[in-house]
Amino acid sequence: MTSVKEFRVDEPATADGLGRGRFAFTDAYSVFDWGQMPDAIPHKGASLCAMGAFNFELLEDAGVPTHYRGVVDPGTVADDGTEPDPVPLAEATAPPTEMAIELTQVPDLSYEGPHAGYDYEAFHAAGGGNYLVPLEVVFRNRVPVGSSLRKRAEPADLGLDDLADGDWPDEPVDLPEPVVEFSTKYEQQDRYLTRAEADEIAGAAAVDALEALARDVNRVVTERAEATGFVHEDGKIECLYVDGELRVADVVGTFDENRFSYGGRGISKEVVRQWYKANDPDWVAAVGEAKDAVADRDIDDWRELCDPDPDPLPPAVVDAVSDLYAAGANAYTDREWFDAPEVEAALDAAAEL
């Protein structure tokens, strides 16, 4: 299980071919890389499943290869508990929470200490020609306030020559062209990579092909967002590599994987991040200190050093965030999956938290 969804294997992947399995989306959530937080957010899992399936089907219509095989219709599960074959999202009679996918191999990535780092050579030796690329490919259309990109690049580096003083302004900035970056996937702390570092970690997968795939995904999701009143600010993909081909894996274009806004207001789990920064700053600070503390240690799990644990969300916050996920999924997919307010009303309620 990941921090937000369960992973079920129906047919394991082997060195000779892909397997089959399912994601079971839960109402759990994660912020600041903590893992599963103390609350659940109703409708979150079904919202993400519906949005993810919708985007996978858009990608396949656009000729972008993915590992998606359909969703499990909750209304057709047999009395004996056996599950039917997956169906397209349009055939689901209720909000789905399970997505059928193809599986690839995910070798162990061992940590050899602060000097040797992670053993990617062994990872690729075990994966051969069929593995999940141990990278996240990040695409950005906008640079919000607080984005880590502001620390790694100057505006002029990104084609923003028109900024008067060459400094980042105190408001979001639209990029003239999308920016693609690479970060680690399986290390305990995500870190951004140079292109050469990403190329080495990717193994047999070509960094140019990963970037091209990310740009295709970004284009499809951005076009859908614009058609439904959203602004698609940034996001990421993960990819599997099999027989020389890359396919989009994990989940795409949801309020957890991507950052969207609506009418100038954010509609993503950033709402929850900001609540913790404002209302549980001791825990947020402890997370940052723990991450820094493992830099020179032989362990890589910073959570062992983090004290205290996060506070639970108040019920009013849980309700508001639940409505935000549900309203957003309804609008993005153009289907009333949930009894939820309109997006603007949900944003108004979240703004009052």
mmCIF file of C-alpha atoms in Angstrom:
data_model
loop_
_atom_site.group_PDB
_atom_site.id
_atom_site.type_symbol
_atom_site.label_atom_id
_atom_site.label_comp_id
_atom_site.label_asym_id
_atom_site.label_seq_id
_atom_site.Cartn_x
_atom_site.Cartn_y
_atom_site.Cartn_z
ATOM 1 C CA MET A 1 0.000 0.000 0.000
ATOM 2 C CA THR A 2 1.117 3.531 -0.746
ATOM 3 C CA SER A 3 0.137 6.385 1.530
ATOM 4 C CA VAL A 4 -3.134 6.969 -0.356
ATOM 5 C CA LYS A 5 -4.003 3.862 -2.366
ATOM 6 C CA GLU A 6 -3.761 0.106 -2.042
ATOM 7 C CA PHE A 7 -1.950 -1.953 -4.624
ATOM 8 C CA ARG A 8 -3.379 -5.328 -5.606
ATOM 9 C CA VAL A 9 -1.597 -7.892 -7.753
ATOM 10 C CA ASP A 10 -3.727 -10.216 -9.881
ATOM 11 C CA GLU A 11 -0.875 -11.479 -12.040
ATOM 12 C CA PRO A 12 2.700 -10.488 -11.130
ATOM 13 C CA ALA A 13 5.091 -8.975 -13.632
ATOM 14 C CA THR A 14 8.088 -11.039 -14.647
ATOM 15 C CA ALA A 15 11.314 -10.431 -16.517
ATOM 16 C CA ASP A 16 9.496 -11.630 -19.637
ATOM 17 C CA GLY A 17 6.352 -9.545 -19.494
ATOM 18 C CA LEU A 18 3.939 -7.232 -17.727
ATOM 19 C CA GLY A 19 1.508 -8.390 -15.087
ATOM 20 C CA ARG A 20 -1.957 -7.208 -14.124
ATOM 21 C CA GLY A 21 -3.260 -5.578 -10.996
ATOM 22 C CA ARG A 22 -5.407 -2.830 -9.517
ATOM 23 C CA PHE A 23 -5.159 0.393 -7.613
ATOM 24 C CA ALA A 24 -7.743 0.628 -4.835
ATOM 25 C CA PHE A 25 -8.074 4.315 -4.011
ATOM 26 C CA THR A 26 -8.629 5.141 -0.356
ATOM 27 C CA ASP A 27 -9.716 8.307 1.412
ATOM 28 C CA ALA A 28 -6.296 8.643 3.062
ATOM 29 C CA TYR A 29 -4.017 11.565 2.201
ATOM 30 C CA SER A 30 -0.381 12.580 2.583
ATOM 31 C CA VAL A 31 1.411 15.931 2.824
ATOM 32 C CA PHE A 32 5.112 16.842 3.146
ATOM 33 C CA ASP A 33 6.070 13.241 2.201
ATOM 34 C CA TRP A 34 4.886 12.092 5.643
ATOM 35 C CA GLY A 35 2.857 9.142 4.455
ATOM 36 C CA GLN A 36 -0.643 8.403 5.684
ATOM 37 C CA MET A 37 -1.996 11.215 7.832
ATOM 38 C CA PRO A 38 -4.299 10.697 10.850
ATOM 39 C CA ASP A 39 -7.594 11.489 9.049
ATOM 40 C CA ALA A 40 -9.585 10.286 6.080
ATOM 41 C CA ILE A 41 -11.275 12.638 3.594
ATOM 42 C CA PRO A 42 -14.609 11.249 2.332
ATOM 43 C CA HIS A 43 -14.965 10.941 -1.478
ATOM 44 C CA LYS A 44 -11.267 11.659 -2.006
ATOM 45 C CA GLY A 45 -10.407 8.185 -3.264
ATOM 46 C CA ALA A 46 -13.322 8.000 -5.693
ATOM 47 C CA SER A 47 -12.624 11.567 -6.908
ATOM 48 C CA LEU A 48 -9.028 10.710 -7.736
ATOM 49 C CA CYS A 49 -9.977 7.411 -9.374
ATOM 50 C CA ALA A 50 -12.553 9.097 -11.615
ATOM 51 C CA MET A 51 -10.201 11.930 -12.607
ATOM 52 C CA GLY A 52 -7.279 9.578 -13.175
ATOM 53 C CA ALA A 53 -9.336 7.223 -15.344
ATOM 54 C CA PHE A 54 -10.769 10.148 -17.296
ATOM 55 C CA ASN A 55 -7.275 11.456 -18.060
ATOM 56 C CA PHE A 56 -5.899 8.046 -18.984
ATOM 57 C CA GLU A 57 -8.689 7.677 -21.526
ATOM 58 C CA LEU A 58 -7.949 11.146 -22.906
ATOM 59 C CA LEU A 59 -4.288 10.150 -23.256
ATOM 60 C CA GLU A 60 -5.095 6.927 -25.042
ATOM 61 C CA ASP A 61 -7.384 8.820 -27.435
ATOM 62 C CA ALA A 62 -4.404 11.093 -28.133
ATOM 63 C CA GLY A 63 -2.119 8.129 -28.857
ATOM 64 C CA VAL A 64 -0.132 8.326 -25.610
ATOM 65 C CA PRO A 65 0.691 4.815 -24.296
ATOM 66 C CA THR A 66 -0.322 4.055 -20.679
ATOM 67 C CA HIS A 67 -0.698 1.134 -18.289
ATOM 68 C CA TYR A 68 -4.441 1.803 -17.779
ATOM 69 C CA ARG A 69 -6.992 -0.988 -18.439
ATOM 70 C CA GLY A 70 -10.261 0.501 -17.153
ATOM 71 C CA VAL A 71 -12.143 0.817 -13.876
ATOM 72 C CA VAL A 72 -14.117 -1.626 -11.762
ATOM 73 C CA ASP A 73 -17.793 -0.660 -11.746
ATOM 74 C CA PRO A 74 -18.919 -0.735 -8.086
ATOM 75 C CA GLY A 75 -22.456 -1.578 -9.211
ATOM 76 C CA THR A 76 -21.495 -4.869 -10.851
ATOM 77 C CA VAL A 77 -19.458 -6.666 -8.169
ATOM 78 C CA ALA A 78 -20.907 -10.153 -7.720
ATOM 79 C CA ASP A 79 -22.481 -11.353 -4.480
ATOM 80 C CA ASP A 80 -19.614 -13.764 -3.940
ATOM 81 C CA GLY A 81 -17.164 -10.859 -3.988
ATOM 82 C CA THR A 82 -15.601 -11.682 -7.362
ATOM 83 C CA GLU A 83 -14.857 -8.652 -9.469
ATOM 84 C CA PRO A 84 -15.898 -8.253 -13.119
ATOM 85 C CA ASP A 85 -13.678 -7.266 -15.983
ATOM 86 C CA PRO A 86 -12.706 -3.571 -16.049
ATOM 87 C CA VAL A 87 -14.826 -1.199 -18.112
ATOM 88 C CA PRO A 88 -14.363 2.290 -19.575
ATOM 89 C CA LEU A 89 -15.193 5.069 -17.153
ATOM 90 C CA ALA A 90 -18.352 6.011 -19.059
ATOM 91 C CA GLU A 91 -19.811 2.559 -18.283
ATOM 92 C CA ALA A 92 -19.350 2.886 -14.503
ATOM 93 C CA THR A 93 -22.732 3.231 -12.779
ATOM 94 C CA ALA A 94 -21.280 4.766 -9.584
ATOM 95 C CA PRO A 95 -18.048 6.529 -8.593
ATOM 96 C CA PRO A 96 -15.296 3.906 -9.015
ATOM 97 C CA THR A 97 -12.564 3.374 -6.455
ATOM 98 C CA GLU A 98 -10.609 0.654 -8.293
ATOM 99 C CA MET A 99 -8.536 1.073 -11.437
ATOM 100 C CA ALA A 100 -7.182 -1.867 -13.436
ATOM 101 C CA ILE A 101 -3.585 -1.479 -14.609
ATOM 102 C CA GLU A 102 -0.685 -3.334 -16.157
ATOM 103 C CA LEU A 103 2.162 -4.064 -13.759
ATOM 104 C CA THR A 104 5.887 -3.871 -14.260
ATOM 105 C CA GLN A 105 8.788 -4.926 -12.058
ATOM 106 C CA VAL A 106 9.832 -2.642 -9.214
ATOM 107 C CA PRO A 107 13.211 -3.855 -7.890
ATOM 108 C CA ASP A 108 14.423 -2.931 -4.431
ATOM 109 C CA LEU A 109 16.527 0.219 -4.239
ATOM 110 C CA SER A 110 19.048 -0.217 -1.461
ATOM 111 C CA TYR A 111 20.632 2.636 0.485
ATOM 112 C CA GLU A 112 24.378 2.212 0.976
ATOM 113 C CA GLY A 113 24.968 5.118 3.371
ATOM 114 C CA PRO A 114 25.592 8.861 3.039
ATOM 115 C CA HIS A 115 28.716 8.495 0.892
ATOM 116 C CA ALA A 116 27.744 5.665 -1.472
ATOM 117 C CA GLY A 117 24.105 6.700 -1.721
ATOM 118 C CA TYR A 118 21.534 4.521 -3.495
ATOM 119 C CA ASP A 119 22.487 1.479 -5.569
ATOM 120 C CA TYR A 120 20.817 2.174 -8.911
ATOM 121 C CA GLU A 121 23.158 -0.236 -10.682
ATOM 122 C CA ALA A 122 21.660 -3.143 -8.744
ATOM 123 C CA PHE A 123 18.144 -1.765 -9.333
ATOM 124 C CA HIS A 124 18.606 -1.868 -13.106
ATOM 125 C CA ALA A 125 20.351 -5.230 -13.075
ATOM 126 C CA ALA A 126 17.281 -6.678 -11.367
ATOM 127 C CA GLY A 127 14.813 -4.834 -13.620
ATOM 128 C CA GLY A 128 16.368 -5.731 -16.945
ATOM 129 C CA GLY A 129 14.128 -4.550 -19.768
ATOM 130 C CA ASN A 130 10.896 -4.361 -17.768
ATOM 131 C CA TYR A 131 10.828 -1.952 -14.835
ATOM 132 C CA LEU A 132 9.283 1.177 -13.349
ATOM 133 C CA VAL A 133 11.622 4.079 -14.110
ATOM 134 C CA PRO A 134 12.824 5.350 -10.700
ATOM 135 C CA LEU A 135 12.140 8.984 -11.589
ATOM 136 C CA GLU A 136 9.315 11.475 -11.359
ATOM 137 C CA VAL A 137 9.102 13.677 -14.441
ATOM 138 C CA VAL A 138 7.758 17.071 -13.391
ATOM 139 C CA PHE A 139 6.223 19.611 -15.771
ATOM 140 C CA ARG A 140 5.446 23.227 -14.920
ATOM 141 C CA ASN A 141 3.277 25.755 -16.731
ATOM 142 C CA ARG A 142 3.231 28.299 -13.910
ATOM 143 C CA VAL A 143 5.575 29.139 -11.039
ATOM 144 C CA PRO A 144 3.499 29.816 -7.908
ATOM 145 C CA VAL A 145 4.737 31.699 -4.877
ATOM 146 C CA GLY A 146 6.738 29.305 -2.720
ATOM 147 C CA SER A 147 7.680 26.997 -5.596
ATOM 148 C CA SER A 148 11.037 25.297 -5.147
ATOM 149 C CA LEU A 149 11.832 26.227 -8.745
ATOM 150 C CA ARG A 150 12.367 29.822 -7.602
ATOM 151 C CA LYS A 151 15.349 28.614 -5.572
ATOM 152 C CA ARG A 152 16.864 26.589 -8.408
ATOM 153 C CA ALA A 153 16.524 28.991 -11.316
ATOM 154 C CA GLU A 154 16.476 32.677 -12.157
ATOM 155 C CA PRO A 155 13.551 34.071 -14.188
ATOM 156 C CA ALA A 156 15.824 34.704 -17.179
ATOM 157 C CA ASP A 157 16.799 31.007 -17.202
ATOM 158 C CA LEU A 158 13.160 30.194 -18.002
ATOM 159 C CA GLY A 159 12.576 32.777 -20.705
ATOM 160 C CA LEU A 160 11.106 35.394 -18.357
ATOM 161 C CA ASP A 161 13.269 38.249 -19.616
ATOM 162 C CA ASP A 162 10.422 40.728 -19.278
ATOM 163 C CA LEU A 163 10.515 40.784 -15.470
ATOM 164 C CA ALA A 164 11.685 44.297 -14.679
ATOM 165 C CA ASP A 165 14.353 43.649 -12.073
ATOM 166 C CA GLY A 166 15.142 40.027 -12.862
ATOM 167 C CA ASP A 167 13.795 38.831 -9.501
ATOM 168 C CA TRP A 168 10.841 36.584 -8.821
ATOM 169 C CA PRO A 169 7.706 38.654 -8.087
ATOM 170 C CA ASP A 170 5.367 38.097 -5.143
ATOM 171 C CA GLU A 171 2.690 36.510 -7.312
ATOM 172 C CA PRO A 172 2.421 33.451 -9.586
ATOM 173 C CA VAL A 173 4.190 33.698 -12.936
ATOM 174 C CA ASP A 174 3.065 31.981 -16.142
ATOM 175 C CA LEU A 175 5.921 30.426 -18.087
ATOM 176 C CA PRO A 176 6.277 31.168 -21.815
ATOM 177 C CA GLU A 177 6.955 27.447 -22.395
ATOM 178 C CA PRO A 178 6.460 24.485 -20.051
ATOM 179 C CA VAL A 179 9.513 23.468 -18.032
ATOM 180 C CA VAL A 180 10.331 19.779 -17.496
ATOM 181 C CA GLU A 181 12.424 18.604 -14.542
ATOM 182 C CA PHE A 182 13.425 15.252 -13.090
ATOM 183 C CA SER A 183 13.377 14.159 -9.461
ATOM 184 C CA THR A 184 14.006 10.903 -7.636
ATOM 185 C CA LYS A 185 11.130 8.501 -7.055
ATOM 186 C CA TYR A 186 12.212 5.896 -4.484
ATOM 187 C CA GLU A 187 14.636 7.778 -2.288
ATOM 188 C CA GLN A 188 13.334 8.740 1.155
ATOM 189 C CA GLN A 189 13.614 12.417 0.250
ATOM 190 C CA ASP A 190 12.801 13.630 -3.238
ATOM 191 C CA ARG A 191 15.664 15.529 -4.840
ATOM 192 C CA TYR A 192 15.829 17.332 -8.141
ATOM 193 C CA LEU A 193 18.406 16.103 -10.609
ATOM 194 C CA THR A 194 20.553 17.445 -13.397
ATOM 195 C CA ARG A 195 19.765 15.994 -16.787
ATOM 196 C CA ALA A 196 22.933 13.887 -16.632
ATOM 197 C CA GLU A 197 21.963 12.507 -13.208
ATOM 198 C CA ALA A 198 18.456 11.713 -14.449
ATOM 199 C CA ASP A 199 19.866 9.958 -17.506
ATOM 200 C CA GLU A 200 22.005 7.717 -15.307
ATOM 201 C CA ILE A 201 19.142 6.886 -12.924
ATOM 202 C CA ALA A 202 16.715 6.194 -15.798
ATOM 203 C CA GLY A 203 18.727 3.184 -16.964
ATOM 204 C CA ALA A 204 17.759 1.966 -20.430
ATOM 205 C CA ALA A 205 14.976 4.565 -20.674
ATOM 206 C CA ALA A 206 16.000 7.668 -22.609
ATOM 207 C CA VAL A 207 15.664 11.003 -20.852
ATOM 208 C CA ASP A 208 14.631 12.683 -24.127
ATOM 209 C CA ALA A 209 11.779 10.204 -24.511
ATOM 210 C CA LEU A 210 10.702 10.725 -20.886
ATOM 211 C CA GLU A 211 10.599 14.469 -21.448
ATOM 212 C CA ALA A 212 8.624 14.108 -24.676
ATOM 213 C CA LEU A 213 6.089 11.861 -22.948
ATOM 214 C CA ALA A 214 5.722 14.355 -20.089
ATOM 215 C CA ARG A 215 5.099 17.174 -22.546
ATOM 216 C CA ASP A 216 2.400 15.139 -24.302
ATOM 217 C CA VAL A 217 0.676 14.444 -20.976
ATOM 218 C CA ASN A 218 0.936 18.081 -19.961
ATOM 219 C CA ARG A 219 -0.617 19.199 -23.238
ATOM 220 C CA VAL A 220 -3.591 16.828 -22.945
ATOM 221 C CA VAL A 221 -4.327 17.674 -19.294
ATOM 222 C CA THR A 222 -3.869 21.412 -19.885
ATOM 223 C CA GLU A 223 -6.325 21.370 -22.792
ATOM 224 C CA ARG A 224 -8.916 19.527 -20.720
ATOM 225 C CA ALA A 225 -8.436 21.899 -17.812
ATOM 226 C CA GLU A 226 -8.969 24.928 -20.032
ATOM 227 C CA ALA A 227 -12.138 23.380 -21.495
ATOM 228 C CA THR A 228 -13.669 23.002 -18.015
ATOM 229 C CA GLY A 229 -12.663 26.292 -16.403
ATOM 230 C CA PHE A 230 -9.493 25.138 -14.641
ATOM 231 C CA VAL A 231 -5.891 26.285 -14.998
ATOM 232 C CA HIS A 232 -3.363 23.453 -15.010
ATOM 233 C CA GLU A 233 -0.295 24.813 -13.230
ATOM 234 C CA ASP A 234 2.013 21.826 -12.820
ATOM 235 C CA GLY A 235 2.136 18.074 -12.385
ATOM 236 C CA LYS A 236 4.185 14.939 -12.789
ATOM 237 C CA ILE A 237 4.217 11.521 -14.389
ATOM 238 C CA GLU A 238 5.808 8.194 -13.628
ATOM 239 C CA CYS A 239 6.678 5.767 -16.400
ATOM 240 C CA LEU A 240 7.239 2.083 -16.982
ATOM 241 C CA TYR A 241 9.760 0.815 -19.496
ATOM 242 C CA VAL A 242 9.075 -2.431 -21.336
ATOM 243 C CA ASP A 243 10.623 -3.843 -24.514
ATOM 244 C CA GLY A 244 12.071 -0.465 -25.445
ATOM 245 C CA GLU A 245 8.769 1.419 -24.987
ATOM 246 C CA LEU A 246 7.766 3.948 -22.343
ATOM 247 C CA ARG A 247 4.221 4.016 -20.973
ATOM 248 C CA VAL A 248 2.648 6.420 -18.519
ATOM 249 C CA ALA A 249 2.137 4.676 -15.170
ATOM 250 C CA ASP A 250 0.731 5.393 -11.704
ATOM 251 C CA VAL A 251 -2.101 8.002 -11.929
ATOM 252 C CA VAL A 252 -2.297 11.165 -14.013
ATOM 253 C CA GLY A 253 -3.877 14.588 -13.674
ATOM 254 C CA THR A 254 -5.558 14.460 -10.271
ATOM 255 C CA PHE A 255 -5.680 16.981 -7.440
ATOM 256 C CA ASP A 256 -2.915 15.004 -5.698
ATOM 257 C CA GLU A 257 -0.506 14.567 -8.616
ATOM 258 C CA ASN A 258 -1.103 17.970 -10.196
ATOM 259 C CA ARG A 259 -1.776 21.551 -9.189
ATOM 260 C CA PHE A 260 -4.922 23.167 -10.582
ATOM 261 C CA SER A 261 -6.580 26.499 -9.950
ATOM 262 C CA TYR A 262 -10.078 27.754 -10.663
ATOM 263 C CA GLY A 263 -10.870 31.442 -10.906
ATOM 264 C CA GLY A 264 -7.441 32.266 -9.512
ATOM 265 C CA ARG A 265 -7.798 29.996 -6.461
ATOM 266 C CA GLY A 266 -5.958 26.742 -5.901
ATOM 267 C CA ILE A 267 -7.868 23.458 -5.994
ATOM 268 C CA SER A 268 -5.470 20.742 -4.916
ATOM 269 C CA LYS A 269 -4.202 19.248 -1.688
ATOM 270 C CA GLU A 270 -2.192 22.450 -1.325
ATOM 271 C CA VAL A 271 -5.185 23.586 0.767
ATOM 272 C CA VAL A 272 -4.272 20.963 3.359
ATOM 273 C CA ARG A 273 -0.559 21.821 3.235
ATOM 274 C CA GLN A 274 -1.363 25.447 3.936
ATOM 275 C CA TRP A 275 -3.680 24.503 6.817
ATOM 276 C CA TYR A 276 -0.849 22.573 8.494
ATOM 277 C CA LYS A 277 1.602 25.426 7.968
ATOM 278 C CA ALA A 278 -0.819 27.806 9.671
ATOM 279 C CA ASN A 279 -2.207 25.542 12.399
ATOM 280 C CA ASP A 280 0.439 22.914 13.166
ATOM 281 C CA PRO A 281 3.711 24.782 12.505
ATOM 282 C CA ASP A 282 5.682 22.787 15.092
ATOM 283 C CA TRP A 283 5.064 19.566 13.192
ATOM 284 C CA VAL A 284 5.883 21.197 9.823
ATOM 285 C CA ALA A 285 9.136 22.540 11.275
ATOM 286 C CA ALA A 286 9.969 19.141 12.785
ATOM 287 C CA VAL A 287 9.531 17.501 9.372
ATOM 288 C CA GLY A 288 12.009 19.925 7.834
ATOM 289 C CA GLU A 289 14.520 19.420 10.636
ATOM 290 C CA ALA A 290 14.256 15.623 10.421
ATOM 291 C CA LYS A 291 14.840 15.672 6.664
ATOM 292 C CA ASP A 292 17.957 17.784 7.160
ATOM 293 C CA ALA A 293 19.198 15.567 9.986
ATOM 294 C CA VAL A 294 19.550 12.379 7.912
ATOM 295 C CA ALA A 295 22.000 13.932 5.462
ATOM 296 C CA ASP A 296 25.070 12.571 7.260
ATOM 297 C CA ARG A 297 23.590 9.408 8.755
ATOM 298 C CA ASP A 298 23.549 5.789 7.663
ATOM 299 C CA ILE A 299 19.743 5.790 7.674
ATOM 300 C CA ASP A 300 17.557 7.441 5.063
ATOM 301 C CA ASP A 301 14.162 7.321 6.810
ATOM 302 C CA TRP A 302 13.858 10.788 8.314
ATOM 303 C CA ARG A 303 10.490 9.954 9.911
ATOM 304 C CA GLU A 304 12.296 8.022 12.648
ATOM 305 C CA LEU A 305 13.753 11.339 13.788
ATOM 306 C CA CYS A 306 10.553 13.366 13.584
ATOM 307 C CA ASP A 307 8.727 14.251 16.787
ATOM 308 C CA PRO A 308 5.854 15.120 17.182
ATOM 309 C CA ASP A 309 3.259 13.454 14.932
ATOM 310 C CA PRO A 310 0.825 15.639 12.957
ATOM 311 C CA ASP A 311 -2.418 16.834 14.519
ATOM 312 C CA PRO A 312 -5.670 15.549 13.010
ATOM 313 C CA LEU A 313 -7.729 17.938 10.906
ATOM 314 C CA PRO A 314 -10.830 19.498 12.503
ATOM 315 C CA PRO A 315 -14.132 18.066 11.142
ATOM 316 C CA ALA A 316 -14.963 21.342 9.375
ATOM 317 C CA VAL A 317 -11.688 21.167 7.445
ATOM 318 C CA VAL A 318 -12.297 17.524 6.487
ATOM 319 C CA ASP A 319 -15.776 18.398 5.180
ATOM 320 C CA ALA A 320 -14.548 21.401 3.197
ATOM 321 C CA VAL A 321 -11.671 19.489 1.600
ATOM 322 C CA SER A 322 -13.999 16.580 0.788
ATOM 323 C CA ASP A 323 -16.362 18.943 -1.027
ATOM 324 C CA LEU A 324 -13.408 20.461 -2.885
ATOM 325 C CA TYR A 325 -12.249 17.102 -4.246
ATOM 326 C CA ALA A 326 -15.790 16.012 -5.141
ATOM 327 C CA ALA A 327 -16.793 19.315 -6.767
ATOM 328 C CA GLY A 328 -13.580 19.430 -8.764
ATOM 329 C CA ALA A 329 -13.973 15.871 -10.041
ATOM 330 C CA ASN A 330 -17.577 16.558 -11.065
ATOM 331 C CA ALA A 331 -16.557 19.640 -13.038
ATOM 332 C CA TYR A 332 -13.411 18.192 -14.633
ATOM 333 C CA THR A 333 -15.121 15.009 -15.853
ATOM 334 C CA ASP A 334 -18.410 16.792 -16.671
ATOM 335 C CA ARG A 335 -20.396 14.200 -14.725
ATOM 336 C CA GLU A 336 -22.216 14.483 -11.395
ATOM 337 C CA TRP A 337 -20.519 11.637 -9.564
ATOM 338 C CA PHE A 338 -21.031 13.228 -6.145
ATOM 339 C CA ASP A 339 -23.616 15.315 -4.328
ATOM 340 C CA ALA A 340 -21.326 18.306 -3.948
ATOM 341 C CA PRO A 341 -21.522 22.096 -4.308
ATOM 342 C CA GLU A 342 -20.311 23.907 -7.397
ATOM 343 C CA VAL A 343 -16.569 24.466 -7.535
ATOM 344 C CA GLU A 344 -16.746 28.162 -6.630
ATOM 345 C CA ALA A 345 -18.898 27.435 -3.558
ATOM 346 C CA ALA A 346 -16.477 24.703 -2.448
ATOM 347 C CA LEU A 347 -13.568 27.120 -2.861
ATOM 348 C CA ASP A 348 -15.416 29.754 -0.829
ATOM 349 C CA ALA A 349 -15.863 27.276 2.031
ATOM 350 C CA ALA A 350 -12.192 26.248 1.886
ATOM 351 C CA ALA A 351 -11.113 29.908 1.959
ATOM 352 C CA GLU A 352 -12.932 30.382 5.271
ATOM 353 C CA LEU A 353 -10.941 27.669 7.059
#
